[in-house]
GROMACS .gro file of N, CA and C in nm:
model
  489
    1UNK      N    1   5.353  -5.007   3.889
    1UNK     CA    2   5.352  -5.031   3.746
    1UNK      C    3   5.236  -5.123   3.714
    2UNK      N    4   5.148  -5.071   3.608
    2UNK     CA    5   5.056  -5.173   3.531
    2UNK      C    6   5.105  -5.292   3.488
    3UNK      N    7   5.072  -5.404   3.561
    3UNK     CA    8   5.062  -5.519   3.464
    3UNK      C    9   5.028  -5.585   3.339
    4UNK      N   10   4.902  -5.557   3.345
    4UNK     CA   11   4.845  -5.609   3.246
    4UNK      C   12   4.829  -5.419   3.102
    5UNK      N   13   4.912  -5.354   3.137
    5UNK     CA   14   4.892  -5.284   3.012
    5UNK      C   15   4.965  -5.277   2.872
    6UNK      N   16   4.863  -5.255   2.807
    6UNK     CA   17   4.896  -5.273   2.630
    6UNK      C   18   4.930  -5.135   2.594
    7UNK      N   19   5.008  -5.153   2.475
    7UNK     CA   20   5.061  -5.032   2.386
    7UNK      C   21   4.986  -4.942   2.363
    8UNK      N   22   4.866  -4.998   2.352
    8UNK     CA   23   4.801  -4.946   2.225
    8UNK      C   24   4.649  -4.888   2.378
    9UNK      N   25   4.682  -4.932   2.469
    9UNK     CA   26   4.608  -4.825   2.593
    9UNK      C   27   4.611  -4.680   2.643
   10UNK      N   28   4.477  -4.646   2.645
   10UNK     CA   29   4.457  -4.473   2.671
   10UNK      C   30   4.455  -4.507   2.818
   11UNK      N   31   4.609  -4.480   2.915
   11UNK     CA   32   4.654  -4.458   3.028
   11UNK      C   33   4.479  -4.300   3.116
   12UNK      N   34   4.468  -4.343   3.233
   12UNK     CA   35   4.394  -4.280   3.281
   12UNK      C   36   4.522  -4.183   3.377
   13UNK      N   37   4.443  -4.027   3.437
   13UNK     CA   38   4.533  -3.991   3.538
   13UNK      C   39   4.628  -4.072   3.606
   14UNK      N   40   4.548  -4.151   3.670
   14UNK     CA   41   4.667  -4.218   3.762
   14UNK      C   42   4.702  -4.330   3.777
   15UNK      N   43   4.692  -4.360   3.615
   15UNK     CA   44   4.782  -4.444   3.570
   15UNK      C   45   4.889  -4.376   3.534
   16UNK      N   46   4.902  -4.250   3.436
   16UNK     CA   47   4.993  -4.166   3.407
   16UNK      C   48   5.109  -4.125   3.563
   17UNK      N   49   5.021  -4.114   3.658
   17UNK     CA   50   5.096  -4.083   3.802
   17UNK      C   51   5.201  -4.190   3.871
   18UNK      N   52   5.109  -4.290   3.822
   18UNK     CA   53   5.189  -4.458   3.886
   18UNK      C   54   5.275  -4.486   3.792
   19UNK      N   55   5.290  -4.447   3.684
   19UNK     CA   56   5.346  -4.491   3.574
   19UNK      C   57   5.522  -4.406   3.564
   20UNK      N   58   5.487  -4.256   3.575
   20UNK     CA   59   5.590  -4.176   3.583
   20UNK      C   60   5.675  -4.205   3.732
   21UNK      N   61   5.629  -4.235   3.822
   21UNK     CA   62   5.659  -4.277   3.963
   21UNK      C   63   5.785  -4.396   3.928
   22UNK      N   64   5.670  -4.491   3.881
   22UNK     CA   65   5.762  -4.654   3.832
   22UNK      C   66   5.881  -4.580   3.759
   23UNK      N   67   5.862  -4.495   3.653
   23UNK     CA   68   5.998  -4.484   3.564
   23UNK      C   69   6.093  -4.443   3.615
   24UNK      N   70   6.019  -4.319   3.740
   24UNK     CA   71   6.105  -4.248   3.803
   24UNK      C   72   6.258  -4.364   3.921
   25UNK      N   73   6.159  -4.451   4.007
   25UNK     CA   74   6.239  -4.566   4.101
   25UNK      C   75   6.296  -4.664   3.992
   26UNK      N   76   6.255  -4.694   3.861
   26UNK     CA   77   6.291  -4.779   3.779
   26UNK      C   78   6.467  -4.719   3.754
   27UNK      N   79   6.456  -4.595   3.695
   27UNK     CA   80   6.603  -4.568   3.681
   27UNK      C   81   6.694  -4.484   3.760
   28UNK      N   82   6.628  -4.479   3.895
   28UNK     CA   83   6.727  -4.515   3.977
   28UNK      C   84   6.759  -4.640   4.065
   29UNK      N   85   6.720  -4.758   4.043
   29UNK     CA   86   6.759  -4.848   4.053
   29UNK      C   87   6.826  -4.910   3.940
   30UNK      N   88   6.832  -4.853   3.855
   30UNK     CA   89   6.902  -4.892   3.729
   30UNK      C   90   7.066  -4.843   3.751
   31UNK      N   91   7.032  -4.672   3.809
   31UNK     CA   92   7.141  -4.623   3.855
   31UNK      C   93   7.222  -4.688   4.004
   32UNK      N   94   7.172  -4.744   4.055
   32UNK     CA   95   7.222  -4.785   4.202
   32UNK      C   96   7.303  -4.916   4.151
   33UNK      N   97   7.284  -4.962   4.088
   33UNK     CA   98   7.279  -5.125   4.014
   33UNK      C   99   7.425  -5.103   3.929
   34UNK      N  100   7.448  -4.959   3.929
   34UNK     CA  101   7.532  -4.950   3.835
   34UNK      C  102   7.505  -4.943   3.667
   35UNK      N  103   7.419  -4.972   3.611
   35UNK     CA  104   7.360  -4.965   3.486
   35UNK      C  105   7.350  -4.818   3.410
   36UNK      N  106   7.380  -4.753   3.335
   36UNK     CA  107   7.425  -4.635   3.295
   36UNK      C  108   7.265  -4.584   3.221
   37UNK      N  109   7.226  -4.492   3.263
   37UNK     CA  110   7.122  -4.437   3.176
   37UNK      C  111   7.136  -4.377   2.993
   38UNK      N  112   7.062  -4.365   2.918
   38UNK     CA  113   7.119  -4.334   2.805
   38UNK      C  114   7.117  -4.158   2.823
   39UNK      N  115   7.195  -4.106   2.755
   39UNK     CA  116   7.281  -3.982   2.773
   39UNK      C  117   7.172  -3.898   2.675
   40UNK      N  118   7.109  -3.940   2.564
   40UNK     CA  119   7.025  -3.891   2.478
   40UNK      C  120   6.890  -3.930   2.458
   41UNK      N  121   6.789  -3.889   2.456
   41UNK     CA  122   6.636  -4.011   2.421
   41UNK      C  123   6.660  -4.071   2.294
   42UNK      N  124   6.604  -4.164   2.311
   42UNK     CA  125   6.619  -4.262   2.229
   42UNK      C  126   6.459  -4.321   2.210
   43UNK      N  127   6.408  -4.326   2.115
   43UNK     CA  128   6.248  -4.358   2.098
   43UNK      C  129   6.261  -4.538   2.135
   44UNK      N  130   6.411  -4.562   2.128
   44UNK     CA  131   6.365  -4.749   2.115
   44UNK      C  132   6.355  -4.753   2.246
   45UNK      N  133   6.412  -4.652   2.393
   45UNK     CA  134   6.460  -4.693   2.504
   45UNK      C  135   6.309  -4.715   2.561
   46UNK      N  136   6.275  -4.841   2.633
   46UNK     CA  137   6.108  -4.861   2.676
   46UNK      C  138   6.114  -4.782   2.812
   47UNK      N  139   6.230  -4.719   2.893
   47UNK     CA  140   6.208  -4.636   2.985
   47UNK      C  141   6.162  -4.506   2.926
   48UNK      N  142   6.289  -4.444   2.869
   48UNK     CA  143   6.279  -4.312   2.837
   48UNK      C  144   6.135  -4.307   2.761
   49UNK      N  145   6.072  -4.371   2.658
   49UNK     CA  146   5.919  -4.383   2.619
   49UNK      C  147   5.796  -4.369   2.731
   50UNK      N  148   5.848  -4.510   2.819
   50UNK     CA  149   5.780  -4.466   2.912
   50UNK      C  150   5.688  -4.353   2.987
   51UNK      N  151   5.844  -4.299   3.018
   51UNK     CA  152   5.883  -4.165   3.107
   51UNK      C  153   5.783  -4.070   3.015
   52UNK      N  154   5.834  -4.068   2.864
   52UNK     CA  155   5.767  -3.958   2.736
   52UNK      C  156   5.615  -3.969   2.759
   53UNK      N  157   5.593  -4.073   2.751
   53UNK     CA  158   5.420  -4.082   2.725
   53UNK      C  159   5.364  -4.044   2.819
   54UNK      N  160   5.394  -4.105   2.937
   54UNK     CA  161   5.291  -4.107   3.061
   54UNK      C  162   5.359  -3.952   3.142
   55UNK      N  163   5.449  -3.853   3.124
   55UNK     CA  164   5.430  -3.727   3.132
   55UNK      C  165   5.371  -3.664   3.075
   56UNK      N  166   5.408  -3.704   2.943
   56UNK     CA  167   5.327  -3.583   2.843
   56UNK      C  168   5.152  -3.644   2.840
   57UNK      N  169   5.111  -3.729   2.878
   57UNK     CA  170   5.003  -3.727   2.853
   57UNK      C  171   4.933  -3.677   3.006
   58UNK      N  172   4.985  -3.689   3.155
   58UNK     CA  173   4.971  -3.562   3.253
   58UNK      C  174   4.982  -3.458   3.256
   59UNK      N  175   5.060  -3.411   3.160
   59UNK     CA  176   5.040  -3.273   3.134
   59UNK      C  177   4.949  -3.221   3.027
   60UNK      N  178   4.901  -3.332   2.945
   60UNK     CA  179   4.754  -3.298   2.879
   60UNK      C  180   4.612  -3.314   2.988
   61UNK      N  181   4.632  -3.387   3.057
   61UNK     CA  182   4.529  -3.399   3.153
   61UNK      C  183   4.506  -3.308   3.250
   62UNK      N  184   4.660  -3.215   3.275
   62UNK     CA  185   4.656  -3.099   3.344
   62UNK      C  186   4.597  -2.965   3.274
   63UNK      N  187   4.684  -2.965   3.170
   63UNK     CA  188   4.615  -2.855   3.073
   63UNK      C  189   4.489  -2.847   2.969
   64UNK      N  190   4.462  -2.999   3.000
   64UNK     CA  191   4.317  -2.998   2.894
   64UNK      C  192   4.307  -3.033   2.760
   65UNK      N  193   4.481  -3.074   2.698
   65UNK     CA  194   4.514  -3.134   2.585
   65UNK      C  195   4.427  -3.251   2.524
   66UNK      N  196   4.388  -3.252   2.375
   66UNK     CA  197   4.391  -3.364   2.367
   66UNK      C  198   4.433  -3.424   2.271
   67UNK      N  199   4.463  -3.490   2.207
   67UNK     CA  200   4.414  -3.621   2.258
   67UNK      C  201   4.539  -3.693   2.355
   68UNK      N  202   4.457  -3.781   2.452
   68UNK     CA  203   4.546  -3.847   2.506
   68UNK      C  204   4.577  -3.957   2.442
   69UNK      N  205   4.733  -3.977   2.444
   69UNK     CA  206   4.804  -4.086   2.390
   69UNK      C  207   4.834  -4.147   2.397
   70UNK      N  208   4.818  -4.310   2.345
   70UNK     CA  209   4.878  -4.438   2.372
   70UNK      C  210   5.057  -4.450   2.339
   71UNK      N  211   5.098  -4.554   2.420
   71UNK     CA  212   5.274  -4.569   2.464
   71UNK      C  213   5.239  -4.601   2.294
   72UNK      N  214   5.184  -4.600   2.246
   72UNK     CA  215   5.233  -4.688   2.057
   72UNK      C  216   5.208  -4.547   1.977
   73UNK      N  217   5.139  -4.459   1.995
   73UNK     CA  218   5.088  -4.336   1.951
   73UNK      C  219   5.216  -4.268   1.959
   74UNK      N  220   5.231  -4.255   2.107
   74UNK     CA  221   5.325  -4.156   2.151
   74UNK      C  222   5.487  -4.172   2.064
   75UNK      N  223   5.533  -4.269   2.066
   75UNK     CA  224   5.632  -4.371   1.991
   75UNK      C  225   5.624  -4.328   1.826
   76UNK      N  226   5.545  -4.323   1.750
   76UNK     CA  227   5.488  -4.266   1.606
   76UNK      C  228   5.545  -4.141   1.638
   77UNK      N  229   5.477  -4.058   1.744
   77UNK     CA  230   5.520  -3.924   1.694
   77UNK      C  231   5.680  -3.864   1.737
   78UNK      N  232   5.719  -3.975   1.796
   78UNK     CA  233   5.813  -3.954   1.854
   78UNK      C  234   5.926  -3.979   1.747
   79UNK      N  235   5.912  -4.109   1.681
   79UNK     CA  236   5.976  -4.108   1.552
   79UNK      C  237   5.954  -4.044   1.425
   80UNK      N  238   5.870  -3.904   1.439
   80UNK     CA  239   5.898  -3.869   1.356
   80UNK      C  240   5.922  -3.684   1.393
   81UNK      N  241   6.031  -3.656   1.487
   81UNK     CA  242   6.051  -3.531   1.537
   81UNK      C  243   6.174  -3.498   1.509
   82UNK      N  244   6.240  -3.620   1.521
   82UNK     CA  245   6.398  -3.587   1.454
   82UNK      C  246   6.394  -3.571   1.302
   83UNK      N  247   6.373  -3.627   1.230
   83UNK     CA  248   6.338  -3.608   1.080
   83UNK      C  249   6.287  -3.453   1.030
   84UNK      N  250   6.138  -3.445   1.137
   84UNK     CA  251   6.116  -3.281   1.107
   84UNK      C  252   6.204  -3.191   1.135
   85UNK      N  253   6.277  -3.167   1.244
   85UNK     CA  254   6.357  -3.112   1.341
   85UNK      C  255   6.466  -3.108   1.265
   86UNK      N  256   6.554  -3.195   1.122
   86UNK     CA  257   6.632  -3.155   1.082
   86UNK      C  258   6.602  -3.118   0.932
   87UNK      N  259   6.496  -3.160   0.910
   87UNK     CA  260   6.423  -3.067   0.752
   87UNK      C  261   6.403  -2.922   0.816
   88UNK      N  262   6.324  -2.936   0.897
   88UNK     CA  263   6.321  -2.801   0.958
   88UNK      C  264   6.498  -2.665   0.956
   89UNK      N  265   6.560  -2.739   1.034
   89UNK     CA  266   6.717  -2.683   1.046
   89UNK      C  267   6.780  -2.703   0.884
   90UNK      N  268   6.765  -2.791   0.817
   90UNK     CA  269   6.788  -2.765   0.657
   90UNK      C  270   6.755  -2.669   0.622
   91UNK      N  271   6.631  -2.605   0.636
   91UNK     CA  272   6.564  -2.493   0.582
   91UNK      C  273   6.569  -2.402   0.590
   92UNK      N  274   6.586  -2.376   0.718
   92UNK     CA  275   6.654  -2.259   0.765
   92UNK      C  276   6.791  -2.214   0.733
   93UNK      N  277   6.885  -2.306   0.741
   93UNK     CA  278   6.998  -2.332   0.683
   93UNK      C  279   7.012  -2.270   0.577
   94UNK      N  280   6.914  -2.314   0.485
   94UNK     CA  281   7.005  -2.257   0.324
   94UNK      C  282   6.937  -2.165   0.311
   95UNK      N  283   6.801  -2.084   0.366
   95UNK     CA  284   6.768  -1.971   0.384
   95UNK      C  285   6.879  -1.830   0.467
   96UNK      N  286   6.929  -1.902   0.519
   96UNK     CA  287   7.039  -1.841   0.566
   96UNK      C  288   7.167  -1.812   0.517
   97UNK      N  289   7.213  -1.899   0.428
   97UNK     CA  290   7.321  -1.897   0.289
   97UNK      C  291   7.283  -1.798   0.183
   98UNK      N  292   7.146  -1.854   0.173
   98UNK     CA  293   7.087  -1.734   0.056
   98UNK      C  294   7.072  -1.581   0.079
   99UNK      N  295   7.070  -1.571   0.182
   99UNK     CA  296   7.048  -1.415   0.257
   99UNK      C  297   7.217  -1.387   0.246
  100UNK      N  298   7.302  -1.415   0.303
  100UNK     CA  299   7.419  -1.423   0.301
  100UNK      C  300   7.506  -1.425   0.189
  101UNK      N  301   7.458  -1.478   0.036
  101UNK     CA  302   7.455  -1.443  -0.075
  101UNK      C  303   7.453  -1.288  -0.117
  102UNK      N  304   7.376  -1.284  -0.065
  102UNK     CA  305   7.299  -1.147  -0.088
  102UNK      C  306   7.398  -1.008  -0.052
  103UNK      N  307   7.406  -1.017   0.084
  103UNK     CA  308   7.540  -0.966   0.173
  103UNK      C  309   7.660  -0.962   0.092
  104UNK      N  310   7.678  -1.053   0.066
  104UNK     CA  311   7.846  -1.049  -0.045
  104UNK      C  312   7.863  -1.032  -0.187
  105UNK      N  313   7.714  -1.008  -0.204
  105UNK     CA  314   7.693  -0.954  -0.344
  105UNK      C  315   7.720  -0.807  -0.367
  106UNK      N  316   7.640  -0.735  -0.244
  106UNK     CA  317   7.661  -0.591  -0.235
  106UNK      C  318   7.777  -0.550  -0.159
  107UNK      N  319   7.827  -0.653  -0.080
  107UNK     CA  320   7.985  -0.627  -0.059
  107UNK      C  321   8.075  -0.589  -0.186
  108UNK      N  322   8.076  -0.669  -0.271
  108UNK     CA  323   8.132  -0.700  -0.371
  108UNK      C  324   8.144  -0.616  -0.523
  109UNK      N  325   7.995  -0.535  -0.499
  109UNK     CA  326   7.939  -0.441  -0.538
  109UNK      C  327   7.969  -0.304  -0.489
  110UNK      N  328   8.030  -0.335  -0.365
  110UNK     CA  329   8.083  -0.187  -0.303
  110UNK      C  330   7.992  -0.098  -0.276
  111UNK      N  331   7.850  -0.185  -0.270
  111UNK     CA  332   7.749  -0.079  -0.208
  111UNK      C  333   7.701  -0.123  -0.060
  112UNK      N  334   7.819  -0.103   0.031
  112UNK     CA  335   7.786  -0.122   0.159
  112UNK      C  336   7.645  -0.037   0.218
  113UNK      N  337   7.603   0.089   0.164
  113UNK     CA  338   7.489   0.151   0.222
  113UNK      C  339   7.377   0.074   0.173
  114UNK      N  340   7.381  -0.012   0.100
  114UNK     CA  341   7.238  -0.087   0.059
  114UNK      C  342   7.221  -0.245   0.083
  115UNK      N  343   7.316  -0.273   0.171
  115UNK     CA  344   7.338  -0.413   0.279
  115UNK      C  345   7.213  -0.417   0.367
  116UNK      N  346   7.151  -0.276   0.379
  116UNK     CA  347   7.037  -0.291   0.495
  116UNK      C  348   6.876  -0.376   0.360
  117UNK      N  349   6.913  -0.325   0.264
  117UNK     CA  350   6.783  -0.351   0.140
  117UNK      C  351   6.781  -0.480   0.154
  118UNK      N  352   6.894  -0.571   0.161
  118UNK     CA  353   6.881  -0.695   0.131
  118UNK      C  354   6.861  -0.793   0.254
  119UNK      N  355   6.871  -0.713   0.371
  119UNK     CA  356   6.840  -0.778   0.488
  119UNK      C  357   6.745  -0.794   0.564
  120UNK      N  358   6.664  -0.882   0.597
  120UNK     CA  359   6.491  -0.885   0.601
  120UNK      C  360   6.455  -0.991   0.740
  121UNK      N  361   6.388  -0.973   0.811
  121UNK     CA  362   6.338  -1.065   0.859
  121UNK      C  363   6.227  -1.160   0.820
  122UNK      N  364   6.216  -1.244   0.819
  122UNK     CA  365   6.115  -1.322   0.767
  122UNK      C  366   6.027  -1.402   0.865
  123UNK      N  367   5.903  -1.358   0.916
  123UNK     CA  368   5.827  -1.410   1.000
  123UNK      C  369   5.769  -1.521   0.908
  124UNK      N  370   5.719  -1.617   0.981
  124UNK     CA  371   5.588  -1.768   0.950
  124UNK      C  372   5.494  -1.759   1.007
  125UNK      N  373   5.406  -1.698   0.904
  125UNK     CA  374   5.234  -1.683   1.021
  125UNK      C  375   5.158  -1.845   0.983
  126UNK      N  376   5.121  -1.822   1.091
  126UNK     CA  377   4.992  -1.883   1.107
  126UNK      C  378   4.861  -1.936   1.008
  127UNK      N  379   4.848  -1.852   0.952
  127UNK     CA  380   4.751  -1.787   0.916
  127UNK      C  381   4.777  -1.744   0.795
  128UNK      N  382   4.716  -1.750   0.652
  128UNK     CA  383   4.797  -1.687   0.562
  128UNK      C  384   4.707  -1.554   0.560
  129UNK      N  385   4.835  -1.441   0.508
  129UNK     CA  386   4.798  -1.316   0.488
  129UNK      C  387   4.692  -1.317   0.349
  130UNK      N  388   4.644  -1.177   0.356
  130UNK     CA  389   4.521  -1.137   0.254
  130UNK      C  390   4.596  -1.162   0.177
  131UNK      N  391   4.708  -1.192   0.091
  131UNK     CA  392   4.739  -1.199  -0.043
  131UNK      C  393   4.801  -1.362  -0.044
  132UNK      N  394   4.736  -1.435   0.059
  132UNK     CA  395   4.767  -1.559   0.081
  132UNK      C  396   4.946  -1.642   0.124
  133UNK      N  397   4.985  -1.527   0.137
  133UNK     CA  398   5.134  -1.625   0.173
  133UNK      C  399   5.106  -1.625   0.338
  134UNK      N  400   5.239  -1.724   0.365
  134UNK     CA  401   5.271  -1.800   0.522
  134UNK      C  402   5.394  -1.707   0.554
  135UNK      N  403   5.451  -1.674   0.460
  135UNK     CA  404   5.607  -1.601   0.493
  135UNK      C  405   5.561  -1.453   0.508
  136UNK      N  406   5.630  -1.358   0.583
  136UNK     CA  407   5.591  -1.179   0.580
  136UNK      C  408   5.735  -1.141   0.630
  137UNK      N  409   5.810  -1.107   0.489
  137UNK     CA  410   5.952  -1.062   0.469
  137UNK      C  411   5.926  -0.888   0.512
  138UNK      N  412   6.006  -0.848   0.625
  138UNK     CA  413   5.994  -0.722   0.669
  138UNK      C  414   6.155  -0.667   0.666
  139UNK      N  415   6.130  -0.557   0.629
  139UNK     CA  416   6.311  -0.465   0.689
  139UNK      C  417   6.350  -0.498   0.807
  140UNK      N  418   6.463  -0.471   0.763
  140UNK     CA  419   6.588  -0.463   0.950
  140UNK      C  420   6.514  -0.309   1.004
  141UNK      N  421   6.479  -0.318   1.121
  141UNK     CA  422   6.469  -0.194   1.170
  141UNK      C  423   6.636  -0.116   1.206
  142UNK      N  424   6.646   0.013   1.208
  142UNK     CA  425   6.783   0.017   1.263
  142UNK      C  426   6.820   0.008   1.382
  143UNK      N  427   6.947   0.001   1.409
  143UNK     CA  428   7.021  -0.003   1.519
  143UNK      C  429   6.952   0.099   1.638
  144UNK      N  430   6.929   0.057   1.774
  144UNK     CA  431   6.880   0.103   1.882
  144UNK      C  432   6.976   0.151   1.923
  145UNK      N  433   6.993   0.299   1.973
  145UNK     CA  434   7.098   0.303   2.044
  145UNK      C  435   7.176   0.307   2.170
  146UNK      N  436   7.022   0.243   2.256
  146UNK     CA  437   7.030   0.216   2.383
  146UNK      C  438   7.023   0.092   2.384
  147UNK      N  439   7.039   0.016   2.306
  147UNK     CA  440   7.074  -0.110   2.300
  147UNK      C  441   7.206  -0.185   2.292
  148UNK      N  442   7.248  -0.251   2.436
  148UNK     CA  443   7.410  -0.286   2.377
  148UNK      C  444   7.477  -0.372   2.289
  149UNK      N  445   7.336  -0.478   2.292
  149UNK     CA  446   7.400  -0.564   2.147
  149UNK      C  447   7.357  -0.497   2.029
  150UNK      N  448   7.289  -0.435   1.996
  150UNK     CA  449   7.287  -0.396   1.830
  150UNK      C  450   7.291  -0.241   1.801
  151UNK      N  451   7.362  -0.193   1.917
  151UNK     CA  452   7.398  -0.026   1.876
  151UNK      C  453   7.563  -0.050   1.825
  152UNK      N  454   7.665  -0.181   1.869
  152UNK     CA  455   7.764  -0.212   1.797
  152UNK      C  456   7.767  -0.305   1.762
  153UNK      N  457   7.693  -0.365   1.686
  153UNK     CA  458   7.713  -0.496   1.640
  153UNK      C  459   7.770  -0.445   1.467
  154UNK      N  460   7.829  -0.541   1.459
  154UNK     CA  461   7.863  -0.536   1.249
  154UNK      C  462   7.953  -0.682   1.237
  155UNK      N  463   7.892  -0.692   1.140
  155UNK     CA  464   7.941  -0.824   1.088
  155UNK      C  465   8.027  -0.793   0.971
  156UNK      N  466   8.153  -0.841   0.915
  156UNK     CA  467   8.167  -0.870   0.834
  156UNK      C  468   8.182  -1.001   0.746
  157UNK      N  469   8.164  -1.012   0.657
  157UNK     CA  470   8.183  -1.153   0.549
  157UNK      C  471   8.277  -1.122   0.441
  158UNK      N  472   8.342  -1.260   0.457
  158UNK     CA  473   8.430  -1.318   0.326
  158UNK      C  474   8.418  -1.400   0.289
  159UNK      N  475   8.436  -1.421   0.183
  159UNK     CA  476   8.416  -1.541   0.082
  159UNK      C  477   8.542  -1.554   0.011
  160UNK      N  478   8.607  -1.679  -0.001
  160UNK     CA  479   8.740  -1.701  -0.076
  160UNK      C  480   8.702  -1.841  -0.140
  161UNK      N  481   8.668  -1.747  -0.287
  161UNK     CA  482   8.678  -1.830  -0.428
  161UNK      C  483   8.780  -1.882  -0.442
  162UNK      N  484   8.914  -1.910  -0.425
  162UNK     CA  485   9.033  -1.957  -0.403
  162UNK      C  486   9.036  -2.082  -0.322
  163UNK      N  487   8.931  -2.134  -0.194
  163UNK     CA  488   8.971  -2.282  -0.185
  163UNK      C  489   8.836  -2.372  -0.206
   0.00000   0.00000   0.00000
């Protein structure tokens, strides 16, 4: 383990090597000691950070990533993955209600043959398309029938306005 290193230091290879090593004997002597590891990462834990930075920044040094990141860098982005990660799952979420809307509308409507119209996949490019969007809403292809999950698959939905 570095002595004299700061937060805010761009770790070299093998410092990253000595570093993941230390975290590695660090918590299992933590474990031998009896001391319980945390069950989840935790951005405050200065191991599990540790451990975060000085891997992930060997595996930028392996693959050619950059930039390499300081333990204070790494920590920033680290606090802010859970936040995206559940805006993200929000989004999806009520994109998924809304489609599902949709479903029990034409249920409801009694036009089960036109359940496939309202059902779409929705890719996120990259890249926006020639008419400038990020989203590219496509049809359900149909059912494969050499396929065993979706030659019987069917869903049904209910909805009870009642509770």
């Amino acid at each position: 383990k570095k002595q004299s290193y700061k937060h805010t230091d761009i770790p070299s290879k093998e410092e990253c090597v000595t570093e993941v090593i230390s975290c590695i004997t660090d918590a299992a002597s933590m474990l031998s000691s009896g001391e319980k590891l945390l069950s989840e990462f935790d951005k405050d834990d200065k191991l599990a950070m540790r451990l975060v930075t000085f891997a992930s920044n060997l595996r930028s040094y392996v693959f050619g990533i950059e930039p390499i990141q300081s333990y204070y860098s790494a920590k920033g982005i680290a606090g802010n993955i859970i936040p995206a990660i559940a805006t993200t799952n929000a989004i999806v979420a009520g994109l998924q209600v809304l489609s599902a809307f949709q479903v029990l509308k034409k249920q409801l409507e009694k036009k089960e043959g036109e359940i496939k119209d309202v059902c779409r996949y929705t890719y996120c490019l990259r890249n926006k398309s020639r008419k400038g969007f990020y989203l590219q809403p496509t049809s359900l292809p149909d059912p494969n029938p050499k396929c065993f999950v979706c030659r019987n698959a069917k869903i049904f939905l209910a909805l009870n306005t009642e509770e």
